[in-house]
Structure formats: C-alpha cells, structure tokens
mmCIF file of the C-alpha atoms, coordinates in Angstrom:
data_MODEL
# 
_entry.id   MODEL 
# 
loop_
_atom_site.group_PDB 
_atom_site.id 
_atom_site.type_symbol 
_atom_site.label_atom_id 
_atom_site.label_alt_id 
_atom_site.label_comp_id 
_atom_site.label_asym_id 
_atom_site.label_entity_id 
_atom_site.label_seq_id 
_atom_site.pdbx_PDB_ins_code 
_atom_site.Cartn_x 
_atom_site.Cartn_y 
_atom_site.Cartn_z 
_atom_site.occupancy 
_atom_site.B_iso_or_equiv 
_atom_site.pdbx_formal_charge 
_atom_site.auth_seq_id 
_atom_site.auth_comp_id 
_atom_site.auth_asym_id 
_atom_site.auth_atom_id 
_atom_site.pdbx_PDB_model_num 
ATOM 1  C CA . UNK A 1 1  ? 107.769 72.334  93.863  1.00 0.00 ? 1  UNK A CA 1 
ATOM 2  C CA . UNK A 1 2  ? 110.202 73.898  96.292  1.00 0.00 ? 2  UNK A CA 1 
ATOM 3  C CA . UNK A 1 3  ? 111.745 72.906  99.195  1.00 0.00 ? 3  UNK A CA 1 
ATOM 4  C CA . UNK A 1 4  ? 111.983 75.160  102.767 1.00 0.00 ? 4  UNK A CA 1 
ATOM 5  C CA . UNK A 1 5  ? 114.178 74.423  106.163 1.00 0.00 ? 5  UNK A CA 1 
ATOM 6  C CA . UNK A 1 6  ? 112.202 75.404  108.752 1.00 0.00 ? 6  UNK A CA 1 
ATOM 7  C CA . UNK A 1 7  ? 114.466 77.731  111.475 1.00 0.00 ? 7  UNK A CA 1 
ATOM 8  C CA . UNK A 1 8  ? 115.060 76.860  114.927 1.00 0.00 ? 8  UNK A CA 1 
ATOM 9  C CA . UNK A 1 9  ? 112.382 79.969  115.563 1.00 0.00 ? 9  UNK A CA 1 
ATOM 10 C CA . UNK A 1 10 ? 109.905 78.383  113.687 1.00 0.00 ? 10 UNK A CA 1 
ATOM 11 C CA . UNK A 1 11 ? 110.218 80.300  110.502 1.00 0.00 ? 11 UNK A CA 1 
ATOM 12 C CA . UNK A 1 12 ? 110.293 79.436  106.748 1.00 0.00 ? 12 UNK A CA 1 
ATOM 13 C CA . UNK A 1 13 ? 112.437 81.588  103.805 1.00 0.00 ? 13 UNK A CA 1 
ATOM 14 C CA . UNK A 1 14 ? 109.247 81.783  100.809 1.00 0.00 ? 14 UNK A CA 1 
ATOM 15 C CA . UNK A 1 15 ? 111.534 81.477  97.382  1.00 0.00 ? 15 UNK A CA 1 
ATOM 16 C CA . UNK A 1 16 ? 112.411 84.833  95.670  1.00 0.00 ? 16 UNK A CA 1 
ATOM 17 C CA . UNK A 1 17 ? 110.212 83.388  92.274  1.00 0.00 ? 17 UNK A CA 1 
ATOM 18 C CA . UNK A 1 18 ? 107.214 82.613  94.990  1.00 0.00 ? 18 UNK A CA 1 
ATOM 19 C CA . UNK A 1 19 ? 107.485 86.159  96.207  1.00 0.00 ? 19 UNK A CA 1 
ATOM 20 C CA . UNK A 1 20 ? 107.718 88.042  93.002  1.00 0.00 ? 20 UNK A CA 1 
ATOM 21 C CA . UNK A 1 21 ? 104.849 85.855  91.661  1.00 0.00 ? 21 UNK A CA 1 
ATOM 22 C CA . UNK A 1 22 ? 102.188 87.114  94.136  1.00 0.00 ? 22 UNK A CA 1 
ATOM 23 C CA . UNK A 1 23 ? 103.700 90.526  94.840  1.00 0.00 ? 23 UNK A CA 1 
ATOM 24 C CA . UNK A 1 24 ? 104.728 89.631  98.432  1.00 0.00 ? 24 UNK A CA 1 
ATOM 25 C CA . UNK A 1 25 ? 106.851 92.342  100.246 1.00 0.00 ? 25 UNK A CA 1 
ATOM 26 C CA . UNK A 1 26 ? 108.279 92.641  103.946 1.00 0.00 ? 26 UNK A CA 1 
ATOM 27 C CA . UNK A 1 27 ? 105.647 92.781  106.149 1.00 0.00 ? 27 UNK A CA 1 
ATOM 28 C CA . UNK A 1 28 ? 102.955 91.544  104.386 1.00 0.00 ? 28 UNK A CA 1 
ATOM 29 C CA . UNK A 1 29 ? 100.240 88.841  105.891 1.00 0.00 ? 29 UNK A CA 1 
ATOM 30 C CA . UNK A 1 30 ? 99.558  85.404  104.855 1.00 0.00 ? 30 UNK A CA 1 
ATOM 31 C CA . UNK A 1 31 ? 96.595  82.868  106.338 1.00 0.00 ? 31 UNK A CA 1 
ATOM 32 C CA . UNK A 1 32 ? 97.961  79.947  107.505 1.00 0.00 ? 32 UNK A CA 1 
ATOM 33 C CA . UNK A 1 33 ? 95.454  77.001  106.922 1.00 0.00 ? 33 UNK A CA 1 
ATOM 34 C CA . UNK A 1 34 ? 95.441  73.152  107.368 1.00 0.00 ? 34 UNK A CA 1 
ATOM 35 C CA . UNK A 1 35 ? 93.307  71.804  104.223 1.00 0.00 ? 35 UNK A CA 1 
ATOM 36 C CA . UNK A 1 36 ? 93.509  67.846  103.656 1.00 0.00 ? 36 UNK A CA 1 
ATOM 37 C CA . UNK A 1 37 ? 96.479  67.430  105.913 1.00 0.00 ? 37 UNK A CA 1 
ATOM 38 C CA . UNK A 1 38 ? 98.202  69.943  103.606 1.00 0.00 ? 38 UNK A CA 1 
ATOM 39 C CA . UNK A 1 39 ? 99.708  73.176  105.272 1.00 0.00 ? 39 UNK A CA 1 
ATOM 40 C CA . UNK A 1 40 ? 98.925  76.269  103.056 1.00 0.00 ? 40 UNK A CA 1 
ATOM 41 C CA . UNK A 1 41 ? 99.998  79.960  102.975 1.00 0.00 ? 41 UNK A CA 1 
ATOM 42 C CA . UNK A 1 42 ? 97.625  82.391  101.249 1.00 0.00 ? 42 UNK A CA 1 
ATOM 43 C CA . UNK A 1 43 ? 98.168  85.971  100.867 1.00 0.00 ? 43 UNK A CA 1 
ATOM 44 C CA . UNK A 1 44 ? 95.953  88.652  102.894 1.00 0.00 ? 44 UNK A CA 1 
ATOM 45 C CA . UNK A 1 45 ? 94.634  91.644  100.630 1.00 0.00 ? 45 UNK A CA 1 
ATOM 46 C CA . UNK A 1 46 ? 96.553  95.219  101.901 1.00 0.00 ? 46 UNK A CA 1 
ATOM 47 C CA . UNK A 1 47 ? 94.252  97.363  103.352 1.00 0.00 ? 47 UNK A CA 1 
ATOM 48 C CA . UNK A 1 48 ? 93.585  99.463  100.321 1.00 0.00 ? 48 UNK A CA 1 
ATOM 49 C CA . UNK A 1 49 ? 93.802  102.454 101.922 1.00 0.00 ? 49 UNK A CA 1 
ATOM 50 C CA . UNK A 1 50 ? 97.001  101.768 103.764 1.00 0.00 ? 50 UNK A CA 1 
ATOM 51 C CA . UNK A 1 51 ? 98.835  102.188 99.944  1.00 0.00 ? 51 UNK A CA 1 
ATOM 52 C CA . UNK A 1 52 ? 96.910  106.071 100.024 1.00 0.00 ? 52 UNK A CA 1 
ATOM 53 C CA . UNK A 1 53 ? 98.901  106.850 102.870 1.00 0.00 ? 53 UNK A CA 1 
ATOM 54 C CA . UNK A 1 54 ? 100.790 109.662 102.497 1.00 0.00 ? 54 UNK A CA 1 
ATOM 55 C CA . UNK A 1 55 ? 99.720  111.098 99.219  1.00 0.00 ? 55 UNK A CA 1 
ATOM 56 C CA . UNK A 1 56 ? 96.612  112.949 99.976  1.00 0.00 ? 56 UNK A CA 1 
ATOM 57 C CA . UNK A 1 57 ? 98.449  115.861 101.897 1.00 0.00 ? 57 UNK A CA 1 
ATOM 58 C CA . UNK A 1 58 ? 96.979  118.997 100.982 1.00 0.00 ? 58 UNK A CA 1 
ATOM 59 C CA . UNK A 1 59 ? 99.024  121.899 100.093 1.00 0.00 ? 59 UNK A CA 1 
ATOM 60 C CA . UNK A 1 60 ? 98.593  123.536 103.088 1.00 0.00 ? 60 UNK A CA 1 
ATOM 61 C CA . UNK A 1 61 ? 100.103 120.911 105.084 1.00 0.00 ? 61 UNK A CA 1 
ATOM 62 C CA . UNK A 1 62 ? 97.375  120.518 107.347 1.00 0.00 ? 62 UNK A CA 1 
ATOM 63 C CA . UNK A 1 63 ? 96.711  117.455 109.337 1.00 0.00 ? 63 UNK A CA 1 
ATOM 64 C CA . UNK A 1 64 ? 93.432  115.280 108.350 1.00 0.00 ? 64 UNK A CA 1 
ATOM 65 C CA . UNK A 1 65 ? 93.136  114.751 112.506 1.00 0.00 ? 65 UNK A CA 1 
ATOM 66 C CA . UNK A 1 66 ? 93.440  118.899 112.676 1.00 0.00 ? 66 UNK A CA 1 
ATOM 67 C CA . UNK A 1 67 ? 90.225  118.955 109.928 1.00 0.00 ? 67 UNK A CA 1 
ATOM 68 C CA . UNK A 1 68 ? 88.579  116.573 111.702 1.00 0.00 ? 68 UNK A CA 1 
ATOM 69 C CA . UNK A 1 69 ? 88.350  118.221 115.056 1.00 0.00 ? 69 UNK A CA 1 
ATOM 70 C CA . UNK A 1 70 ? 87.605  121.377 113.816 1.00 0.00 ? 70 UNK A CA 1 
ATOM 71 C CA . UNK A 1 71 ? 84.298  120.063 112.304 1.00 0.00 ? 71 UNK A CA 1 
ATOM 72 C CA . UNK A 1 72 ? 83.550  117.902 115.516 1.00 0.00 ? 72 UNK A CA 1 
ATOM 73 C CA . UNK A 1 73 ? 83.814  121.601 116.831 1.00 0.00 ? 73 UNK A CA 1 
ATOM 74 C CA . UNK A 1 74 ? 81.487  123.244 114.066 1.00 0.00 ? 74 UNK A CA 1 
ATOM 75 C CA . UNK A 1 75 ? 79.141  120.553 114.608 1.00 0.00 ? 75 UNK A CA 1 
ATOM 76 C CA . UNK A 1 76 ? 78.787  120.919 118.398 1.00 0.00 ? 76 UNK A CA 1 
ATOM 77 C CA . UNK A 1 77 ? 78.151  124.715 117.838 1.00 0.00 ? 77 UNK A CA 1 
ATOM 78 C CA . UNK A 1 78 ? 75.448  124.023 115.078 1.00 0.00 ? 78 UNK A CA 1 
ATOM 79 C CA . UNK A 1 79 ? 73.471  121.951 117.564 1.00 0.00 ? 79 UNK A CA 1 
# 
C-alpha cells in the first residue's frame, strides 16, 4: 500500500514502482472511478495509432494530407 499528499491544486504524485508497473508515462490518461466508497485510478489504452505516428513517412517525404487530397481530386474527376 502507498501513501499520496494530495497538492493544494488538487493533484496526487503516483509512486515511481506504480508507474513502471503499468507502463505509465507523462501525459497519459487514467479513469477516475468511485467503486464501494473506494477512489480508483485505471489506466486508458493509447490510441494505437497515436504510437505509428511518425514512422510511416514515405521516402518521398510527401504528406499523407497531400495524398489524400489528390485522390478526393481523382475521385471528383472520375464521377
């Protein structure tokens, strides 16, 4: 069991052993839930494609949002 001081601003400091345990990192979420009269944190999945960003560049450096609108543009001309 730990113990946490809860800040003037309302915030709590989650253990180093706690963190490392269930992966948490800055910025992460957690659900806040009353169960039983018991307060309890519980880690939100990541988006899984938030961890892609970034590494599906293509060699040609060209922007996904670029791609995009250029086949918006195809597909207008098809029809």
């Amino acid at each position: 069991m730990y113990k946490v001081t809860i800040s003037e601003k309302g915030q709590i400091y989650i253990p180093v052993a706690l963190r490392r345990r269930y992966g948490l990192k800055k910025g992460d979420k957690l659900v806040l839930e009353e169960i039983e009269g018991a307060i309890v944190l519980r880690p939100l999945p990541r988006h899984p494609l938030l961890a892609l960003r970034g590494r599906l560049k293509g060699e040609e450096e060209e922007k996904l949002t670029d791609l995009l609108l250029k086949e918006r543009a195809a597909d207008r001309e098809r029809e």
